[in-house]
Short mmCIF file of C-alpha atoms and ligand atoms in Angstrom, two decimals:
data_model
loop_
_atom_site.label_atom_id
_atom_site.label_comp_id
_atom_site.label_asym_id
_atom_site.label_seq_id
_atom_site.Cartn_x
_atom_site.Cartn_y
_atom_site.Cartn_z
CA UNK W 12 -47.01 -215.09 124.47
CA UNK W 13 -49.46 -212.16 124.64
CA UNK W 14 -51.64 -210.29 122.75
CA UNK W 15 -54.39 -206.98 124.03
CA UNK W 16 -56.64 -208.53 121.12
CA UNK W 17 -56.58 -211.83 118.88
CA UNK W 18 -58.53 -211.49 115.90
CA UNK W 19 -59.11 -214.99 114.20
CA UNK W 20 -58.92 -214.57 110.64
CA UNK W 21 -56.96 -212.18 107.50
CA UNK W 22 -60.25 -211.92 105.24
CA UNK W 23 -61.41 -208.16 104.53
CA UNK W 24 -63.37 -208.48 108.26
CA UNK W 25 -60.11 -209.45 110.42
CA UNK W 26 -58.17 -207.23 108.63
CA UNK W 27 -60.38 -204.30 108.47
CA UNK W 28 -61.35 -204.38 112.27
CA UNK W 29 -57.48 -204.99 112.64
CA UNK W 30 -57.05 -201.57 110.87
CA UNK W 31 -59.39 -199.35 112.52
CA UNK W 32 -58.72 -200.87 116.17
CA UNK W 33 -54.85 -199.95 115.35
CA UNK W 34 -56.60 -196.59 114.23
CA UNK W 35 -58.37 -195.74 117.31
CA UNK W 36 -55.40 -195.89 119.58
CA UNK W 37 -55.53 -200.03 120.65
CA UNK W 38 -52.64 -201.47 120.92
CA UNK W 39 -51.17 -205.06 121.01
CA UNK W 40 -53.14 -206.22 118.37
CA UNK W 41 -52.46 -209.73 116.79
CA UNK W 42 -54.27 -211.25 113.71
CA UNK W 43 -54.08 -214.55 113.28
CA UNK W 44 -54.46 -216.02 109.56
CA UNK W 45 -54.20 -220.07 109.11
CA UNK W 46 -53.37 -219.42 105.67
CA UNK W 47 -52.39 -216.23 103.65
CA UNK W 48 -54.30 -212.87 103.71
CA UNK W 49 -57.64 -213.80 101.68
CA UNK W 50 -57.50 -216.93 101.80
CA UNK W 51 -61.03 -217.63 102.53
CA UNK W 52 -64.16 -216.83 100.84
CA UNK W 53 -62.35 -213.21 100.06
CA UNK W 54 -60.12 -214.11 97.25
CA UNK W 55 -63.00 -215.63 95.84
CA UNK W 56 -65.85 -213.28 95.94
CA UNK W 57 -67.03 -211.38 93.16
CA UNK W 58 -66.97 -208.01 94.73
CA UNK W 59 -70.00 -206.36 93.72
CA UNK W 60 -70.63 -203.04 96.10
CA UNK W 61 -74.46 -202.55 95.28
CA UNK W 62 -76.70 -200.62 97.90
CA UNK W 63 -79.90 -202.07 97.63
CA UNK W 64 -81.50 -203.51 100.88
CA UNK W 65 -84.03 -204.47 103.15
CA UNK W 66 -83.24 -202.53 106.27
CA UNK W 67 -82.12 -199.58 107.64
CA UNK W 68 -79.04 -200.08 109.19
CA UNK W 69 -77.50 -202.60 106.30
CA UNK W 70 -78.46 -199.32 104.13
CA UNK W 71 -76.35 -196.98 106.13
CA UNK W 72 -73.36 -199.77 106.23
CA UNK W 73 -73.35 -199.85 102.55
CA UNK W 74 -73.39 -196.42 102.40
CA UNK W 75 -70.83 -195.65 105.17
CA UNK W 76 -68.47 -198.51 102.64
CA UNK W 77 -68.98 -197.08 99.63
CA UNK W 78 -67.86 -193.35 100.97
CA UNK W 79 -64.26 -195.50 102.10
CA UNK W 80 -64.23 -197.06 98.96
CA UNK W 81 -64.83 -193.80 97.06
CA UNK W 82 -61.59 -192.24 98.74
CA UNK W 83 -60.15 -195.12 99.48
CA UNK W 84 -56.22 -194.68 99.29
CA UNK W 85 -56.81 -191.27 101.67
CA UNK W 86 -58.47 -193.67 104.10
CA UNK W 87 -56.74 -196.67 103.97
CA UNK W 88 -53.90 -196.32 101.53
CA UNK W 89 -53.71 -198.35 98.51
CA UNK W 90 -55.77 -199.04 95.28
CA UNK W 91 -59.15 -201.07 96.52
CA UNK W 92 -59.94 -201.67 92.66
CA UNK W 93 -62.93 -199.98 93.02
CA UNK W 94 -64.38 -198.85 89.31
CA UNK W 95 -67.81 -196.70 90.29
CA UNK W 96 -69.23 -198.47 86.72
CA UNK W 97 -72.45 -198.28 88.75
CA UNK W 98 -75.17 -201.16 88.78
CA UNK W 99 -78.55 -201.52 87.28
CA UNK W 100 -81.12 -204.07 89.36
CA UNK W 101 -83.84 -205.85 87.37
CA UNK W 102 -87.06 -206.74 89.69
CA UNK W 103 -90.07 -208.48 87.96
CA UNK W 104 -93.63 -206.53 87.69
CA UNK W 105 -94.82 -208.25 91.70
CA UNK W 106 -91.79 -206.92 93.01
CA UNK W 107 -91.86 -203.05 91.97
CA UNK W 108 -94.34 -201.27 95.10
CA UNK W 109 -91.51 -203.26 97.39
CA UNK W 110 -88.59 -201.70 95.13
CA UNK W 111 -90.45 -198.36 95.54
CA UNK W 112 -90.31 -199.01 98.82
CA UNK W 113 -86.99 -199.67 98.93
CA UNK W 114 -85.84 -196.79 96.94
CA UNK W 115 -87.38 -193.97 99.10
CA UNK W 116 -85.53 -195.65 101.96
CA UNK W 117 -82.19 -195.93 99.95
CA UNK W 118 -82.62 -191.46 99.62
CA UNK W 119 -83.23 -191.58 103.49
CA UNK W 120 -79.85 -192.43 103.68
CA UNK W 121 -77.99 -190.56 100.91
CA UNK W 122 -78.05 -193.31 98.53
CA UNK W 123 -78.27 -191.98 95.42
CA UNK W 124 -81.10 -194.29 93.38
CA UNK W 125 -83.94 -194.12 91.02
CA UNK W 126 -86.13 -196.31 89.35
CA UNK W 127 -86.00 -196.42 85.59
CA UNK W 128 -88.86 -197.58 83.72
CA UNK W 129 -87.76 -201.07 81.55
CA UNK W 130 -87.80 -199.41 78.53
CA UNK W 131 -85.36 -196.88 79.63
CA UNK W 132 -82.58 -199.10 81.32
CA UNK W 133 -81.11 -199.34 77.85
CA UNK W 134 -80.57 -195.60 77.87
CA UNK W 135 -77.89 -196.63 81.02
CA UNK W 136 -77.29 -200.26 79.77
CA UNK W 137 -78.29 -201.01 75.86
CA UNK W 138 -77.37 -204.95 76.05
CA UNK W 139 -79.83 -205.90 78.71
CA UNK W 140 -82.80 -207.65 78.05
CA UNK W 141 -85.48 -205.53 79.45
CA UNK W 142 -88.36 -208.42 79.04
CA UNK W 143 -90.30 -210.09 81.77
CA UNK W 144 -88.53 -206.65 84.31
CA UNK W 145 -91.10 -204.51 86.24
CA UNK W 146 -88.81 -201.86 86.79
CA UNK W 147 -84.96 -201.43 86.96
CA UNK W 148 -83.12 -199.82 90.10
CA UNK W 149 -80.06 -197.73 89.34
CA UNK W 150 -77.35 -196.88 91.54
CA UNK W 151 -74.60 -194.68 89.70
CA UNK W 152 -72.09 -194.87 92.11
CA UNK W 153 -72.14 -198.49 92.83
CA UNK W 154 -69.85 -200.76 91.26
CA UNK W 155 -67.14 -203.11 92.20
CA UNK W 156 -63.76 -203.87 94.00
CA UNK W 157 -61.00 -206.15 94.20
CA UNK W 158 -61.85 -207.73 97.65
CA UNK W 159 -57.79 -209.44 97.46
CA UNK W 160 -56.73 -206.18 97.32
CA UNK W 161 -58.88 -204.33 99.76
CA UNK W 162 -57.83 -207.18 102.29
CA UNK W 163 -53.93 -206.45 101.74
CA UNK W 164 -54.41 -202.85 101.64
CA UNK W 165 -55.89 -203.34 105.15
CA UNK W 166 -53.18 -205.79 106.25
CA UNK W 167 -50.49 -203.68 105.57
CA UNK W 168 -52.21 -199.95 106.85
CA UNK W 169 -52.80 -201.76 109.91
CA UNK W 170 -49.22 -202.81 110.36
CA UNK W 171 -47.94 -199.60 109.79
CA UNK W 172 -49.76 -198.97 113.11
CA UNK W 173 -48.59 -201.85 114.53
CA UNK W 174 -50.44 -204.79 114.35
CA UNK W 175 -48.65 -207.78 114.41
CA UNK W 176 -49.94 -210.17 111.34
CA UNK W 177 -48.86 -214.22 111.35
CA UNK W 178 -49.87 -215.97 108.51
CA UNK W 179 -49.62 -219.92 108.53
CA UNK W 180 -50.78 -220.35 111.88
CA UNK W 181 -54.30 -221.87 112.59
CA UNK W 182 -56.16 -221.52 115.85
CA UNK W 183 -57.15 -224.70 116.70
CA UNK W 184 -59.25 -223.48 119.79
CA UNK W 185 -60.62 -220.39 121.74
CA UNK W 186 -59.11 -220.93 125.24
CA UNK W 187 -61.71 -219.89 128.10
CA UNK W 188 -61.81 -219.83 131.96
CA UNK W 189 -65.46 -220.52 133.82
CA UNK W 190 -67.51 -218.02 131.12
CA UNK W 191 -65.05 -215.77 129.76
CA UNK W 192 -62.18 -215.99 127.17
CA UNK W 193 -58.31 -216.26 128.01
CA UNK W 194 -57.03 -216.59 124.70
CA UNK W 195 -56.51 -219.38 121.83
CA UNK W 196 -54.75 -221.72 121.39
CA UNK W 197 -52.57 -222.35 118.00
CA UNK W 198 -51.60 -225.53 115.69
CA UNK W 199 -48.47 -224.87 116.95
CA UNK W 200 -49.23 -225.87 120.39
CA UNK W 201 -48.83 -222.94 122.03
CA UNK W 202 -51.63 -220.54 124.13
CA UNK W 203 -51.20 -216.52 123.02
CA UNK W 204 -53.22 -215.25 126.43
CA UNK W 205 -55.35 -212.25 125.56
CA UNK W 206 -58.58 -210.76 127.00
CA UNK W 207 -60.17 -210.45 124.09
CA UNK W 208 -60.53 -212.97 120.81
CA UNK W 209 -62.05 -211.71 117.93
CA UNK W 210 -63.80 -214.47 115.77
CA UNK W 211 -63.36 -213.23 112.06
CA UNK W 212 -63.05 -216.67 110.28
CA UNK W 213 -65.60 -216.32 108.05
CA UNK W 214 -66.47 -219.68 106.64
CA UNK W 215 -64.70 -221.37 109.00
CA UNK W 216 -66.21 -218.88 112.52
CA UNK W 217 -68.46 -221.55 113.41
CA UNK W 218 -66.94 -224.48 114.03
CA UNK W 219 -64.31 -222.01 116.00
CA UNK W 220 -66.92 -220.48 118.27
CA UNK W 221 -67.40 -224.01 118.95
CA UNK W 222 -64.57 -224.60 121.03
CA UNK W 223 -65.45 -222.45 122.72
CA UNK W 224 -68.93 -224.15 123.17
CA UNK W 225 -70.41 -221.25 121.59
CA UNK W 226 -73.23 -221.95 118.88
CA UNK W 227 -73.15 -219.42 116.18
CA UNK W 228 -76.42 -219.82 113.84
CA UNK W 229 -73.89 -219.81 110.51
CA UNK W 230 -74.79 -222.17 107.58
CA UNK W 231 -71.98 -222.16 104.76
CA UNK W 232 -73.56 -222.23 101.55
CA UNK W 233 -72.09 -223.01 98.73
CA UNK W 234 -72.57 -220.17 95.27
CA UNK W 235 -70.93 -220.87 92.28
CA UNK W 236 -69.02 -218.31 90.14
CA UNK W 237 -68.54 -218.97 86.64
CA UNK W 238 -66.19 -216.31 84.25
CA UNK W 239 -66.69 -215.51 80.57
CA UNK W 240 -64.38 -214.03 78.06
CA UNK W 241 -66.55 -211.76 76.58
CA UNK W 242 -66.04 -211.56 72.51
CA UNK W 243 -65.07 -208.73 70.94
CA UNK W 244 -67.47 -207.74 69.47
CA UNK W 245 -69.42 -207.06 72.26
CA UNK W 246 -67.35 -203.45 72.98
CA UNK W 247 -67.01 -201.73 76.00
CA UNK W 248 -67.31 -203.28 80.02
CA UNK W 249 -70.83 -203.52 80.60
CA UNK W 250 -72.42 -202.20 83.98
CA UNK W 251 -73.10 -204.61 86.75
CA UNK W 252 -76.41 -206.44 86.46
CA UNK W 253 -78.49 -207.95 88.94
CA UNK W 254 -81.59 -209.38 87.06
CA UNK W 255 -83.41 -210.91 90.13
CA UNK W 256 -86.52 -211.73 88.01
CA UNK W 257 -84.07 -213.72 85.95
CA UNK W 258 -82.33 -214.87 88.77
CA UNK W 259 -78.20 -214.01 86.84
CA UNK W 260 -76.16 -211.57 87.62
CA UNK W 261 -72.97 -210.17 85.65
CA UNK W 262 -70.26 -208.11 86.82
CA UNK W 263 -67.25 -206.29 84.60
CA UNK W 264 -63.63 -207.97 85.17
CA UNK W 265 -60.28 -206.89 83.10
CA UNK W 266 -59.40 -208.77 80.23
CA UNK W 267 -62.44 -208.64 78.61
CA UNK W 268 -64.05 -211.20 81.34
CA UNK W 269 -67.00 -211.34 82.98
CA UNK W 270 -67.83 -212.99 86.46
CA UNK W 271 -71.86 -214.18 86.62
CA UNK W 272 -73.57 -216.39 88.74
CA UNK W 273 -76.95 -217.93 89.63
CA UNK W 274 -79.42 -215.56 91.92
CA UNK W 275 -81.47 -218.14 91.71
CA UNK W 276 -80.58 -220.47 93.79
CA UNK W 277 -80.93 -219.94 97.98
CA UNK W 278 -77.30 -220.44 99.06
CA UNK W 279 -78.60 -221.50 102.72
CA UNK W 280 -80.24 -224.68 101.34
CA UNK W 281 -76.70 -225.74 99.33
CA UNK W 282 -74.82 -226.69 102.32
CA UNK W 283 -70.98 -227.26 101.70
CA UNK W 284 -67.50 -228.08 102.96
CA UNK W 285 -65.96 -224.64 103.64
CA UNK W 286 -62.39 -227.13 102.62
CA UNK W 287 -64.09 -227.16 98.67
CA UNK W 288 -63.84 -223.04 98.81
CA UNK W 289 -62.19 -222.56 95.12
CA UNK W 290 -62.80 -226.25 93.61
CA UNK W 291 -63.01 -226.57 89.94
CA UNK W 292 -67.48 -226.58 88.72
CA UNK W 293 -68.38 -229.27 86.12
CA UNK W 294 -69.68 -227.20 82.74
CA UNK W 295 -73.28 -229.13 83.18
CA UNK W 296 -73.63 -226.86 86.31
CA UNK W 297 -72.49 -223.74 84.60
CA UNK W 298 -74.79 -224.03 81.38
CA UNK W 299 -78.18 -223.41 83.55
CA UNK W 300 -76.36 -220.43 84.85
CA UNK W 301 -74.42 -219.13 81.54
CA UNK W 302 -78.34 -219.85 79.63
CA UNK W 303 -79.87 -217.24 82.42
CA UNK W 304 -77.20 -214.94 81.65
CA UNK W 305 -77.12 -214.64 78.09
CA UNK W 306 -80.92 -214.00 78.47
CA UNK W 307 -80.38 -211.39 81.32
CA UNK W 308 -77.65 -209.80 78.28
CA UNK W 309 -78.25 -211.46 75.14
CA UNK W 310 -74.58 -210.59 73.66
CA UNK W 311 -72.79 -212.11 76.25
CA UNK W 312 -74.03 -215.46 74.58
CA UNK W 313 -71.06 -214.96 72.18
CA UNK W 314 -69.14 -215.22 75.40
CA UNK W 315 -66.52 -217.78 75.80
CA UNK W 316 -66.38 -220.17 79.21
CA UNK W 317 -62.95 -219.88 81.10
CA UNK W 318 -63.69 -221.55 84.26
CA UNK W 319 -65.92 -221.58 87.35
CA UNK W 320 -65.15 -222.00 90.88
CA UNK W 321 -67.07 -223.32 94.36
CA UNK W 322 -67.58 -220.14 96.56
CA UNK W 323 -69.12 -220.01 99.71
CA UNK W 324 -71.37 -217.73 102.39
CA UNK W 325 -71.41 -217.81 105.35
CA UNK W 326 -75.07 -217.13 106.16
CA UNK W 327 -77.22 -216.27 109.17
CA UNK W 328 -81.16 -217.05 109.66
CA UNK W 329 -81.88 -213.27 108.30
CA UNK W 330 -78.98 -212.92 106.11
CA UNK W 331 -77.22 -210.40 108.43
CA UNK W 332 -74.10 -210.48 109.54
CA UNK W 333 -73.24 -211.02 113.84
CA UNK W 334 -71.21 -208.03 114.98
CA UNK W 335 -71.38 -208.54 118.63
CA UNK W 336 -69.81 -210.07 121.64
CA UNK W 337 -70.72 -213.35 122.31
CA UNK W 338 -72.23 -214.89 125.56
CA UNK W 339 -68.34 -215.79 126.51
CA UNK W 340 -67.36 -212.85 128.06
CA UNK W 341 -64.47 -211.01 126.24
CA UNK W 342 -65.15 -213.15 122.47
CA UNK W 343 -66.11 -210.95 119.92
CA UNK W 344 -68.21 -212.09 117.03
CA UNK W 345 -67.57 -210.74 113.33
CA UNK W 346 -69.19 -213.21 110.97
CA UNK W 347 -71.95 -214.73 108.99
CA UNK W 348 -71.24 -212.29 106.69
CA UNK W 349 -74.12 -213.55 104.47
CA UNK W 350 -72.48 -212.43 100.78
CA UNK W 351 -72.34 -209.34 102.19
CA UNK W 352 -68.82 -209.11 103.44
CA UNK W 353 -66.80 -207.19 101.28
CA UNK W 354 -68.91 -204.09 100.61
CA UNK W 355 -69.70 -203.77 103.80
CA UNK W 356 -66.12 -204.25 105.29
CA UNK W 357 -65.38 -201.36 105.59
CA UNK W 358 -68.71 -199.94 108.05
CA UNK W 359 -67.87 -203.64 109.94
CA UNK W 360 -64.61 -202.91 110.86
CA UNK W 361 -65.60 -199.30 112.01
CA UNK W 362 -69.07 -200.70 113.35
CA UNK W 363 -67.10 -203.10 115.62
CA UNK W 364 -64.19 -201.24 116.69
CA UNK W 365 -66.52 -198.20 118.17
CA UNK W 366 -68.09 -201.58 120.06
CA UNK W 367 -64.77 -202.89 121.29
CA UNK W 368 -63.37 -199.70 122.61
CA UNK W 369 -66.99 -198.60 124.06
CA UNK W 370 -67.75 -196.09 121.69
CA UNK W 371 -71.29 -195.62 120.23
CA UNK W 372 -71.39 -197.13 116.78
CA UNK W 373 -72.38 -195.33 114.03
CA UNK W 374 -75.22 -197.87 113.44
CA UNK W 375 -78.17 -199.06 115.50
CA UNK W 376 -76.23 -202.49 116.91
CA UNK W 377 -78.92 -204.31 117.39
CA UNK W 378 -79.93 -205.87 114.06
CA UNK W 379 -76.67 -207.13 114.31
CA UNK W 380 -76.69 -209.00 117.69
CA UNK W 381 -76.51 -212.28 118.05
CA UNK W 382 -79.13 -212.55 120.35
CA UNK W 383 -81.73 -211.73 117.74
CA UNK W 384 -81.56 -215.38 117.15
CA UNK W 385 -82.44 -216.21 120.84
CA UNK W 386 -85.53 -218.12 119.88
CA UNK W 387 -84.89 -221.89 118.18
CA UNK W 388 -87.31 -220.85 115.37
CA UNK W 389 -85.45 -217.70 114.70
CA UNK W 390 -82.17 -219.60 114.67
CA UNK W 391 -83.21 -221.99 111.99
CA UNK W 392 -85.34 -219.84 109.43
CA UNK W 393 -83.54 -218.63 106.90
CA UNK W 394 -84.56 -216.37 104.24
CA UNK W 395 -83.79 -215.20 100.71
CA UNK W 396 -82.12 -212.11 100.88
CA UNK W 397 -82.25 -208.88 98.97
CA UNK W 398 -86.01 -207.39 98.45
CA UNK W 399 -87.96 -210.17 100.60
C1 FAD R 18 -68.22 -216.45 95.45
C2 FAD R 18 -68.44 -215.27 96.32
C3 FAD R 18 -69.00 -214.13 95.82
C4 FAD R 18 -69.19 -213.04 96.64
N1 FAD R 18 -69.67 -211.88 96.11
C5 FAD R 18 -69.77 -210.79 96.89
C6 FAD R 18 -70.15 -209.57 96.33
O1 FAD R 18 -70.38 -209.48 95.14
N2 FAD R 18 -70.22 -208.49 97.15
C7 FAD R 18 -69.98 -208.57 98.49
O2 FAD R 18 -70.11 -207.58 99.20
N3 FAD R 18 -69.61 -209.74 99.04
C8 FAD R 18 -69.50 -210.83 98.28
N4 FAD R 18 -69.12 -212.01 98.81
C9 FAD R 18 -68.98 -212.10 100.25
C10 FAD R 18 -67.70 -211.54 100.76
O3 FAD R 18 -66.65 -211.75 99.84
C11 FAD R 18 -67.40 -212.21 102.09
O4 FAD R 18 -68.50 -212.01 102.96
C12 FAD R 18 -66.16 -211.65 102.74
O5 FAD R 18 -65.06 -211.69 101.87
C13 FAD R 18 -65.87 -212.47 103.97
O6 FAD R 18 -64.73 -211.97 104.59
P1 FAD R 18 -64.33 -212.54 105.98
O7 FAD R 18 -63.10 -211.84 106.38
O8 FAD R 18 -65.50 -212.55 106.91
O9 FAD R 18 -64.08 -214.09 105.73
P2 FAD R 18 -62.91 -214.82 104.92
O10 FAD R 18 -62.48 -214.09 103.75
O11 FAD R 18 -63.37 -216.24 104.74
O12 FAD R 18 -61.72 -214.79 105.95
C14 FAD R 18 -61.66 -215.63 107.06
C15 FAD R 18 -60.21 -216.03 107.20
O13 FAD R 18 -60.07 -216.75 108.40
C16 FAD R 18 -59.09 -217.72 108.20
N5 FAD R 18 -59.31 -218.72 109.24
C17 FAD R 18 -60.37 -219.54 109.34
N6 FAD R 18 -60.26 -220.31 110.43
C18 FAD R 18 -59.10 -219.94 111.02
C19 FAD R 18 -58.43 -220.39 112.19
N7 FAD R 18 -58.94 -221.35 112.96
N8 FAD R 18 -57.24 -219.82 112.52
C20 FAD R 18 -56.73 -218.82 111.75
N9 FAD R 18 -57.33 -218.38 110.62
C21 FAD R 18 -58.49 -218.93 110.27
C22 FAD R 18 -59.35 -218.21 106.79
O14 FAD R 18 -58.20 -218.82 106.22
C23 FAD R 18 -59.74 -216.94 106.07
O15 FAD R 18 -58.66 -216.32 105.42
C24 FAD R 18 -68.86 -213.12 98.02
C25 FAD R 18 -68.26 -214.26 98.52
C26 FAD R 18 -68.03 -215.33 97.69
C27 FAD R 18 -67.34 -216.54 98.24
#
């Protein structure tokens, strides 16, 4: 069997680089998924699309997403779930010149943002807990998706161009000849030549790139999400909340829910089996979390615990995701997604596809090479993301 391009992998990556290859005219296309579309850390992320970061080109990525996302069935086709409820960001008093910083960077770009005084975030969001903040970013048209669905919706636009999609069927190695690829090589025993492999297995991309005997600086860290019925009494969806002084987050589901989580903890230090992806969380681990959150939003401590889950990143040294070919001549690299990977899906796909076909991508591609990490020490030091 044969194939123009493999891409490893049906998360919102493979399947969003499978779509806008098939877009710009390549044919042949074959994505490979060892389980079902969104398997991986995609059907369980918690799909927050907030535009707040360090550096310029993640800025215009998350802004290039968001435009998809805002017109998304045009573009795509489909319903993404995205509900522009937009998000409020708590920093505490050391951290507002950076967030200043920040914010007149965010306009460079487009990105519509101001900084609200604590005292007036309740004028966008009355159940936060303004104490302890410095200032509060808001982004209006920020919000969230429905990462499952934005995956699928990409799956099936892309076949109606005609990429071939085969789920339940694991590479089990990237097949190479002296330093460039030839193909892979599947659990069913068979080789699928092609000339080029794209690597878009998220949790799972580094120990692939290894068989390759390529080392991808990836650590998969493990970030619990816990889910609250909210009561009530506490009356319309709230906004979604980043308190990083506080160190919770909440974001708005149906059904009255709630999905928060710890943004306290530095994923990149909780190493875990990418296998536990979607494991059950004991409730002494959630109450830490669910304590931060009802003081990030005081009324959600009426809230009611449904469940938790193990998620996972897949994280690089600067929290940046590798969009790049690797030093194996004709294997792409789309992972190390960071937490990142579903708002910026969209940019990645497009960022990566203007790469593969020799086009100039609409981002600078070099904050997203993987020979930034050329150095040991720039391989190994990983840092908190967001403000830094
Ligand atoms: C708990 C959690 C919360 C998150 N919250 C957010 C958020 O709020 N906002 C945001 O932007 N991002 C968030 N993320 C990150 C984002 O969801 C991910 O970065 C993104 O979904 C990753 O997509 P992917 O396609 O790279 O990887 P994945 O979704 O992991 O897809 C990789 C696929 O490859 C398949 N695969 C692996 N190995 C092989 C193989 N050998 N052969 C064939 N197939 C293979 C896997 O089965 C999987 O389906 C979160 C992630 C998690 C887990």
């Amino acid at each position: 069997m044969t194939a123009g391009v493999v891409i490893v992998g049906g998360g919102v990556i493979g399947t969003s680089l499978a779509f806008q290859l098939a877009a710009r005219g390549v044919r042949d296309i074959l994505l490979l998924e060892r389980a079902t579309l969104a398997a991986g850390g995609t059907g369980y992320s918690v799909g927050i699309i907030r535009q707040l970061y360090p550096t310029r080109e993640a800025r215009q990525m998350v802004k290039r997403s968001l435009g998809v996302f805002q017109r998304f069935a045009d573009a795509v086709g489909g319903d993404a779930g995205f509900v522009a409820c937009g998000a409020l960001i708590g920093v505490a008093p050391a951290m507002r010149t950076a967030l200043e910083a920040v914010v007149a960077e965010q306009r460079g770009v487009g990105i519509r943002a101001e900084i609200l005084e604590p005292s007036e975030a309740g004028r966008v969001e009355p159940r936060i807990d303004p104490a302890g903040l410095g200032a509060v970013l808001w982004e209006p048209e920020s919000g969230y998706g429905d990462p499952t669905a934005v995956a699928t919706c990409y799956a099936h636009a892309a076949r109606r161009l005609g990429v071939r999609i085969e789920q339940g069927l694991a590479v089990t190695s990237i097949a190479t000849a002296g330093d460039r690829v030839t193909g892979v090589v599947t659990a069913r025993g068979d080789r699928i030549e092609a000339p080029i492999v794209v690597n878009a297995a998220g949790l799972w991309a580094r120990a692939l790139a290894r068989t390759a005997g390529v080392d991808l600086p990836i650590v998969v860290g493990r970030h619990p999400v816990f889910v609250v019925e909210r009561d009530p009494s506490f009356g319309r969806p709230h906004v979604v909340y980043l308190d990083l002084a506080g160190g919770a987050y909440v974001r708005p589901e149906t059904g009255n829910l709630t999905l928060t989580g710890s943004l306290t903890d530095d994923e990149a230090r909780h190493p875990v089996d990418p296998e536990r992806l979607g494991a059950g969380v004991p409730l002494d681990e959630a109450e830490p979390a669910l304590e931060r959150t009802s003081r990030a939003v005081p009324a959600l401590a009426q809230a009611r615990y449904r469940r938790g889950w193990v998620g996972a990143f897949d994280i690089t040294p600067d929290w940046m995701p590798i969009l790049d070919e690797s030093p194996l001549e004709g294997l792409w690299i789309a992972a190390g997604m960071s937490g990142h990977g579903f708002k910026l899906a969209p940019a990645v796909g497009e960022h990566l596809a203007a790469l593969l076909t020799g086009a100039a991508p609409p981002v600078d591609p070099a904050p997203f090479r993987l020979a930034r990490f050329v150095s040991r020490a720039a391989a190994g030091t990983f840092l908190a993301s967001y403000l830094r």
